mmCIF file of C-alpha atoms and ligand atoms in Angstrom:
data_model
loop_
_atom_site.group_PDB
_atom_site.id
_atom_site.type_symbol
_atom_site.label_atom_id
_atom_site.label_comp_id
_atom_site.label_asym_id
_atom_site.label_seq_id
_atom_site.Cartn_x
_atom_site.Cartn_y
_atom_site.Cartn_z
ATOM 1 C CA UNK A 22 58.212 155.189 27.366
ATOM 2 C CA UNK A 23 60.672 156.825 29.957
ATOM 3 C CA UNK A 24 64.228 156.772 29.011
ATOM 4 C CA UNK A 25 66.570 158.151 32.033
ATOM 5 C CA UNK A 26 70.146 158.463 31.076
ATOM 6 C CA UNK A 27 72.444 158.262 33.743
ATOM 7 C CA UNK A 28 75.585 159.924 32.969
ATOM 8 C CA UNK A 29 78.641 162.555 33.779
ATOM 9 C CA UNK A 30 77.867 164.186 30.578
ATOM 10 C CA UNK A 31 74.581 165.217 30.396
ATOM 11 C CA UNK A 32 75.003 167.771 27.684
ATOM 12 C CA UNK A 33 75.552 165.299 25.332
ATOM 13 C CA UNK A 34 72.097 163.905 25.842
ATOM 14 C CA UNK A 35 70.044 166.930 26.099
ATOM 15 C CA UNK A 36 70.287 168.618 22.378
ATOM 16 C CA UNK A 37 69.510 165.474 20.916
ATOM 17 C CA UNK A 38 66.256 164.751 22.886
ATOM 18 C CA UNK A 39 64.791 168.380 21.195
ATOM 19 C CA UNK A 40 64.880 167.601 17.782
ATOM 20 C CA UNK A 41 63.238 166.055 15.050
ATOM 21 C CA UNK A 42 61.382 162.943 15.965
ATOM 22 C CA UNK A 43 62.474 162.569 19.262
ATOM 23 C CA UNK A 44 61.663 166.140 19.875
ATOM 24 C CA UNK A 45 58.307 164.963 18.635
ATOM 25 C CA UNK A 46 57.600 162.284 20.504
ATOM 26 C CA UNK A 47 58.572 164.680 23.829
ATOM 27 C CA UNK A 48 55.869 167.334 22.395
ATOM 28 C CA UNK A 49 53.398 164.709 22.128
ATOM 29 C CA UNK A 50 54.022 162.960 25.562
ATOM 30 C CA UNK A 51 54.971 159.716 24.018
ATOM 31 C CA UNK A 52 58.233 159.490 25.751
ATOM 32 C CA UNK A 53 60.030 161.617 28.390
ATOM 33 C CA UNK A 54 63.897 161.464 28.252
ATOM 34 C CA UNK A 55 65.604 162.683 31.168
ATOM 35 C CA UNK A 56 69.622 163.100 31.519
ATOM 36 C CA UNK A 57 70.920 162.663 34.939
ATOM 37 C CA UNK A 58 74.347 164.197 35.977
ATOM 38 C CA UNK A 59 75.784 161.375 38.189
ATOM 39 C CA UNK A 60 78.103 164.166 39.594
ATOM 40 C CA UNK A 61 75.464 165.608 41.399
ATOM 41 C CA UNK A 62 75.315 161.977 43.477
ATOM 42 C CA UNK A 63 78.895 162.199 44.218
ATOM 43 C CA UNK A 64 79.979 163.286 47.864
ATOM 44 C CA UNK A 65 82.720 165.839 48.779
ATOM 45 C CA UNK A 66 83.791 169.375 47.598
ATOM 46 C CA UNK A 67 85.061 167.946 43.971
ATOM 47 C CA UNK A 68 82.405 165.523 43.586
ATOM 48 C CA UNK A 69 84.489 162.788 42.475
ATOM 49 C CA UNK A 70 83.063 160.029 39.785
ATOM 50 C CA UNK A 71 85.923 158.085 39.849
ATOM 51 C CA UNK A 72 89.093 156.057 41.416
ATOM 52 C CA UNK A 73 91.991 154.209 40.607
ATOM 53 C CA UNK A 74 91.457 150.128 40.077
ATOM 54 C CA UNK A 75 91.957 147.628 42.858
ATOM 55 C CA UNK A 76 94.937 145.322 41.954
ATOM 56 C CA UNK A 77 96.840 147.955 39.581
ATOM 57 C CA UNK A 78 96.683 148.544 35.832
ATOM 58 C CA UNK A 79 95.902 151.397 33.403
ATOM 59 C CA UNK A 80 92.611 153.720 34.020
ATOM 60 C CA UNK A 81 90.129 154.527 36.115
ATOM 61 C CA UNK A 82 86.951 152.667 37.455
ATOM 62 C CA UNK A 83 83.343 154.321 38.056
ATOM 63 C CA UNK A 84 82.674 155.046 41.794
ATOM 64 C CA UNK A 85 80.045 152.681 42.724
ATOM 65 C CA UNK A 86 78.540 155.121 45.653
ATOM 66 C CA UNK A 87 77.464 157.902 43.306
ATOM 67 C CA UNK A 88 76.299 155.476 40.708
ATOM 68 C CA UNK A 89 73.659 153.446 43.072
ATOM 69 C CA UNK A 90 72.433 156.825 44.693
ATOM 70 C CA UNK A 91 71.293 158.029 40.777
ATOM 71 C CA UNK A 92 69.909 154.632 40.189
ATOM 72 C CA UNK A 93 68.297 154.696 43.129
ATOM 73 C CA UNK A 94 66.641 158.165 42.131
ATOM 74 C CA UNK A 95 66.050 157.024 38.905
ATOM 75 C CA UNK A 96 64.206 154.123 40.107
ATOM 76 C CA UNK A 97 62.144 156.258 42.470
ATOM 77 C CA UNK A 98 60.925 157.979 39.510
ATOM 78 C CA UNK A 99 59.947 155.679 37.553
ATOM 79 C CA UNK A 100 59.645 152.368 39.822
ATOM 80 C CA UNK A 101 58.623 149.382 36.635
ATOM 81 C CA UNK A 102 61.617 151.111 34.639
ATOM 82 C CA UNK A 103 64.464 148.079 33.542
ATOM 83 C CA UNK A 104 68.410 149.087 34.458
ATOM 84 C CA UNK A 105 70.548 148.801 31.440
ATOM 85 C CA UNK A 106 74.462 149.094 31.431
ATOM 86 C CA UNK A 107 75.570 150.365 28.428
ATOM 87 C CA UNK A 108 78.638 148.023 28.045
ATOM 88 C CA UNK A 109 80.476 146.469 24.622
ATOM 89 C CA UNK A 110 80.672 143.440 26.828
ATOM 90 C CA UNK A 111 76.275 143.678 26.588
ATOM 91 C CA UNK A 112 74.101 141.539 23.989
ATOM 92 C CA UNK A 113 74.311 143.196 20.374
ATOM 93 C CA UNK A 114 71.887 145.740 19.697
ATOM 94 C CA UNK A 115 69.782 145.020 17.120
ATOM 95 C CA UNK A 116 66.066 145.727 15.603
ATOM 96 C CA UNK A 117 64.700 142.586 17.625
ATOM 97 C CA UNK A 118 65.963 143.793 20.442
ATOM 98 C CA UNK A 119 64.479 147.461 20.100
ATOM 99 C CA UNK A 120 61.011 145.720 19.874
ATOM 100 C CA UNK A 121 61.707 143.820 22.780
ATOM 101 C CA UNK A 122 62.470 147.003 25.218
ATOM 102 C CA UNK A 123 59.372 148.439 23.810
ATOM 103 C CA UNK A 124 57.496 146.490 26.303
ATOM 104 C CA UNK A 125 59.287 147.996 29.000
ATOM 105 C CA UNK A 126 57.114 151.241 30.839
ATOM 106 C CA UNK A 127 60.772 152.686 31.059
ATOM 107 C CA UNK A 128 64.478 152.302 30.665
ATOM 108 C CA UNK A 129 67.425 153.434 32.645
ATOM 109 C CA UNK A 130 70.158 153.395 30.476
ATOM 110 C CA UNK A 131 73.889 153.473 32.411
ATOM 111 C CA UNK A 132 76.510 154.956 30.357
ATOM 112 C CA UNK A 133 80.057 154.146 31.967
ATOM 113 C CA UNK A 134 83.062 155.985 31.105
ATOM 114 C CA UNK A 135 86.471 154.953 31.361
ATOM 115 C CA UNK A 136 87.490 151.817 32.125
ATOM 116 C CA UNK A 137 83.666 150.809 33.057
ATOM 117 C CA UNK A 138 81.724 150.558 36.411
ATOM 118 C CA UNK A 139 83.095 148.488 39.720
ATOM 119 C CA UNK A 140 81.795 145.517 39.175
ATOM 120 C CA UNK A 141 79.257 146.117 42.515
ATOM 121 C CA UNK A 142 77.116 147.978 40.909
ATOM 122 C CA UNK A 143 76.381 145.130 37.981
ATOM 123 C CA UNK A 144 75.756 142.189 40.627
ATOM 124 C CA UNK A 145 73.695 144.552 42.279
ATOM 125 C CA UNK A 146 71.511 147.067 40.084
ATOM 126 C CA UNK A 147 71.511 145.673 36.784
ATOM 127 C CA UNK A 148 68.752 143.737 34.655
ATOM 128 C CA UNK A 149 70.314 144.128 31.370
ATOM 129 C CA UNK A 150 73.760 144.907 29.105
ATOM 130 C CA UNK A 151 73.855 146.200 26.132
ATOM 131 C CA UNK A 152 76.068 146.866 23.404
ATOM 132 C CA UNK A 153 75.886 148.818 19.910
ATOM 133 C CA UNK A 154 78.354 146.847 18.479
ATOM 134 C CA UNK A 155 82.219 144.920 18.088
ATOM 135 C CA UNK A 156 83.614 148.320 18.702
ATOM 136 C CA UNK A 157 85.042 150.225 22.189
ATOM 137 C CA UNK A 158 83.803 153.827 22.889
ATOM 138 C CA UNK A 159 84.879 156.303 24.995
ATOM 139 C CA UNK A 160 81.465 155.927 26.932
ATOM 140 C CA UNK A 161 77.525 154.892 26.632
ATOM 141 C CA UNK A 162 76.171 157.820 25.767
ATOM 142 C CA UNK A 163 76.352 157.745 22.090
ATOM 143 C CA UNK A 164 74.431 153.932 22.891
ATOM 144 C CA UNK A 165 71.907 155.484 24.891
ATOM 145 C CA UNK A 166 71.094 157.974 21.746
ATOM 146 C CA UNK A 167 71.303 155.188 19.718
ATOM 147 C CA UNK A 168 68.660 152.905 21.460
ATOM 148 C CA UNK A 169 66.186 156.012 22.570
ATOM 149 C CA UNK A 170 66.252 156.953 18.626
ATOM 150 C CA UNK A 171 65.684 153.057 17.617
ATOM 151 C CA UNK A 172 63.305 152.185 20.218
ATOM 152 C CA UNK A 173 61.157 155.643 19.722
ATOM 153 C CA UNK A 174 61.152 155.338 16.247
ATOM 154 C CA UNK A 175 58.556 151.778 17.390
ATOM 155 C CA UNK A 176 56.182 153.762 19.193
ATOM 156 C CA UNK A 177 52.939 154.342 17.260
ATOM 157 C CA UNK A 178 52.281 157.892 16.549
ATOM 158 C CA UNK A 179 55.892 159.085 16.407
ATOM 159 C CA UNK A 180 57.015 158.900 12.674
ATOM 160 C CA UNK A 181 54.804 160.713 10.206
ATOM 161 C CA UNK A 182 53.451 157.828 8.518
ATOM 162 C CA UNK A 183 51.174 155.052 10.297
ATOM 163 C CA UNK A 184 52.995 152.327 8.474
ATOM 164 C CA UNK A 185 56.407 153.989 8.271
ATOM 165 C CA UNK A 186 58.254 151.713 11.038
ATOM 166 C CA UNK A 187 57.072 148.198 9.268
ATOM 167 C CA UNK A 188 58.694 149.050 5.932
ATOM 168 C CA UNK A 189 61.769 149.673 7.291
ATOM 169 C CA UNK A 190 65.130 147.717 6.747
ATOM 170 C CA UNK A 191 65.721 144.802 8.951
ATOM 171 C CA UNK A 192 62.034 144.734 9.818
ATOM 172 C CA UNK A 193 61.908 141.270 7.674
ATOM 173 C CA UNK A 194 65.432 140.611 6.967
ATOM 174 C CA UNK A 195 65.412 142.428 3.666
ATOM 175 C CA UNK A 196 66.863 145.821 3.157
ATOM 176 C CA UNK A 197 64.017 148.355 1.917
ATOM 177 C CA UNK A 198 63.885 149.285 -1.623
ATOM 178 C CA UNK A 199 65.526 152.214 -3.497
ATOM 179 C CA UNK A 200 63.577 155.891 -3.142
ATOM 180 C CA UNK A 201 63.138 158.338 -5.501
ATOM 181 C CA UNK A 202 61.988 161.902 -5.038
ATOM 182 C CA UNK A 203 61.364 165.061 -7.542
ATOM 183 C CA UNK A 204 63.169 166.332 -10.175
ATOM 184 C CA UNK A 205 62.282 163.284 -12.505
ATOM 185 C CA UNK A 206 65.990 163.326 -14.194
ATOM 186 C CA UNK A 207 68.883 163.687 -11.827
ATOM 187 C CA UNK A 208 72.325 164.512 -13.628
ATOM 188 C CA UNK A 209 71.040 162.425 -16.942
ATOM 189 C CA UNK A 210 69.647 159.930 -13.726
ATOM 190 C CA UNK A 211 66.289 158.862 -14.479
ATOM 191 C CA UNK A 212 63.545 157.567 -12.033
ATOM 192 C CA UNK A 213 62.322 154.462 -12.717
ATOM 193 C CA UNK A 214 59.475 154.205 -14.992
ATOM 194 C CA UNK A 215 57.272 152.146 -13.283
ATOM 195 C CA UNK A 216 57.732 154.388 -9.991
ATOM 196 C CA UNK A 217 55.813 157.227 -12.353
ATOM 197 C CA UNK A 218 53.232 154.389 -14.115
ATOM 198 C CA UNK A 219 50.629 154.990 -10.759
ATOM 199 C CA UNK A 220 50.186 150.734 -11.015
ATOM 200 C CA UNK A 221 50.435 149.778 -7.375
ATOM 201 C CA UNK A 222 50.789 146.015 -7.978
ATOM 202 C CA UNK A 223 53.709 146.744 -9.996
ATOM 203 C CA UNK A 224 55.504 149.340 -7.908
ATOM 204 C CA UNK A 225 55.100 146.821 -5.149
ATOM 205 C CA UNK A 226 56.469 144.288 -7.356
ATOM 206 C CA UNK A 227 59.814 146.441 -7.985
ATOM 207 C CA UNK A 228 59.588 147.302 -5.169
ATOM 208 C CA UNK A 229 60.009 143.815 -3.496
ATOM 209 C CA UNK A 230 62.704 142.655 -6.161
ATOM 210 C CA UNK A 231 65.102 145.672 -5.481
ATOM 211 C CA UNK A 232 64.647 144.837 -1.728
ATOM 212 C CA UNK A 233 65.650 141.147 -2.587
ATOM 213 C CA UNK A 234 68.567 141.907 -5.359
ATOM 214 C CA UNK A 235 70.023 144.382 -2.524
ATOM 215 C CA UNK A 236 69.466 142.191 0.066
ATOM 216 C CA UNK A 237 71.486 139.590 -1.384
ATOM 217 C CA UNK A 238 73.682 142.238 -2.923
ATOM 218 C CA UNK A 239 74.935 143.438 0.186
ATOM 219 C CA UNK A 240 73.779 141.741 2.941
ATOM 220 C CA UNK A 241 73.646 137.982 2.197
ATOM 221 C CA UNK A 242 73.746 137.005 6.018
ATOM 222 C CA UNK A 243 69.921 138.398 6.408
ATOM 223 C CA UNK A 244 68.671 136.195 3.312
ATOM 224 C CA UNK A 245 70.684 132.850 4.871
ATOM 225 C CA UNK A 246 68.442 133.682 7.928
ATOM 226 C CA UNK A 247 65.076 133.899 6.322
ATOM 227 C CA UNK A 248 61.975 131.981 5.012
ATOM 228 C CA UNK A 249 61.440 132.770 0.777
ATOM 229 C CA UNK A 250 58.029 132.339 -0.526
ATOM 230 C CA UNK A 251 57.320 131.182 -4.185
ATOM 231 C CA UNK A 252 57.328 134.779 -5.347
ATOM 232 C CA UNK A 253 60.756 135.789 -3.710
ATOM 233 C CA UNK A 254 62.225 132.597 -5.143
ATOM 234 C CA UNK A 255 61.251 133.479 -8.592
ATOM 235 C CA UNK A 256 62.131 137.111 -8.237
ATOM 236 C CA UNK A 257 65.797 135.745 -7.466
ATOM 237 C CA UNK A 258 65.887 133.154 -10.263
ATOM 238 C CA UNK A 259 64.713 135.529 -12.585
ATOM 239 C CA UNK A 260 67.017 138.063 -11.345
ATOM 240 C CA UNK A 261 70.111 134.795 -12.281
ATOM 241 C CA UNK A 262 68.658 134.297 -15.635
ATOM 242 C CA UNK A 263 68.401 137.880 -16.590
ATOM 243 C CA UNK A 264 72.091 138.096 -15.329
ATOM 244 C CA UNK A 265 73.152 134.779 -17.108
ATOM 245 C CA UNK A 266 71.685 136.304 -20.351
ATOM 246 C CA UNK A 267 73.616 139.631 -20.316
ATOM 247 C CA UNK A 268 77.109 137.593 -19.476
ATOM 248 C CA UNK A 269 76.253 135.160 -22.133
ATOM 249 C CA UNK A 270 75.714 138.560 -24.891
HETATM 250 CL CL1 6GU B 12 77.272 150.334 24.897
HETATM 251 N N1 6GU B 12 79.684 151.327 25.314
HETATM 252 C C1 6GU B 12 80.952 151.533 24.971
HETATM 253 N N2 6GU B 12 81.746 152.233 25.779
HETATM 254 N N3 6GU B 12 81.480 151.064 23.849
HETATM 255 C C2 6GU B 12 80.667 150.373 23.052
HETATM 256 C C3 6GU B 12 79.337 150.119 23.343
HETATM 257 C C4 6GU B 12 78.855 150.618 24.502
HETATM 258 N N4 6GU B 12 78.797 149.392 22.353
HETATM 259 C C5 6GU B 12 79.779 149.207 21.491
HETATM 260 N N5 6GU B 12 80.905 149.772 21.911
#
């Protein structure tokens, strides 16, 4: 996957793209990021990105001239890549939606700044908008991070574990489980027993009902949404009539 970032801060994109698992994935050729200064496509001795709004009002507007040039570069680089404006006015970003750009050979990701972009550039350049969430930014760029670190995280081969990306949250609508790592007793904390038992049924089986109990603990909305099977069902009413027990004692 080839993520081009199209932006007037570039510096903001770079350190990120060398570390950790992204840095990874680079190493091991499974994605290519690339920041593009959209300065650099603006004309004139001060390279101007920007200009006051037709009709009036607070801010400034992108310039759509230097915008479509670094498109138009970015394209020629990569010609199957999708156009994405960063925008809180785009469809919320979500794990469904990282899967779904995963099919894409490549993604240039917009990131507007002020106001937002003229509006010439979206009728003409654009396949897709995006937004992180019900929040306003001061630009895309921390969206762009967000969805190259999301949508990388898919790719086979670039977590650790072959399985890792399955287990996460969201993946099914639950939350993942609780983890535990050494020293054994934490501040009189204790690890759960059967986390230390070696029984893989039953670690599963803990691990499944503290995926549930959170779930509904804290994120209701993602349980409303999904299927139970017999054994979720009964993990939950077991869960009640444990809990009706200790308020009954
Ligand atoms: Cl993609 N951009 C900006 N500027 N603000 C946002 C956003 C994007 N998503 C949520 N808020």
């Amino acid at each position: 996957m080839d993520f081009s970032v199209l932006t007037i801060f570039p510096e903001l994109i770079n350190p990120f793209s060398n570390l950790g698992i992204i840095g990874r994935s680079i190493e091991r050729d499974l994605i290519s990021v690339s920041a593009i200064n959209i300065r650099d496509f603006a004309k004139g001795k001060h390279k101007v990105t920007d200009d006051r709004p037709y009709g009036g009002g607070c801010g400034m507007v992108m310039k759509p001239e230097p915008l479509a040039a670094a498109i138009k570069a970015a394209k020629k680089k990569n010609p199957s890549a999708i156009t994405i404006h960063l925008t809180p006015q785009g469809r919320p970003f979500n794990q469904k939606l990282a899967h779904e750009l995963l099919d894409n050979k490549g993604l240039i990701l917009i990131c507007g700044r002020y106001e937002g972009v003229d509006e010439r550039i979206t009728h003409n350049f654009i396949d897709d908008e995006i937004s992180i969430g019900d929040y306003v930014l001061t630009g895309g760029e921390i969206a762009a991070l967000v969805i190259i670190d999301a949508v990388t995280r898919l790719i086979p081969g670039s977590l650790g574990g072959i399985d890792s990306a399955d287990k996460d949250s969201f993946e099914d609508d639950l939350l993942e489980h609780g983890h535990y790592t050494r020293p054994k007793s934490f501040m009189g904390d204790e690890v759960p027993e059967v986390l230390l038992s070696g029984n893989h049924a039953e670690i599963e089986k803990w691990r499944l009902e503290t995926s549930l109990i959170r779930t509904f603990l804290k994120r209701p909305d993602l349980l409303k949404k999904r299927q139970l099977n017999t054994q979720e069902i009964n993990i939950l009413k077991k869960w009640r009539s444990d809990l009706k027990k200790l308020t009954h004692a």
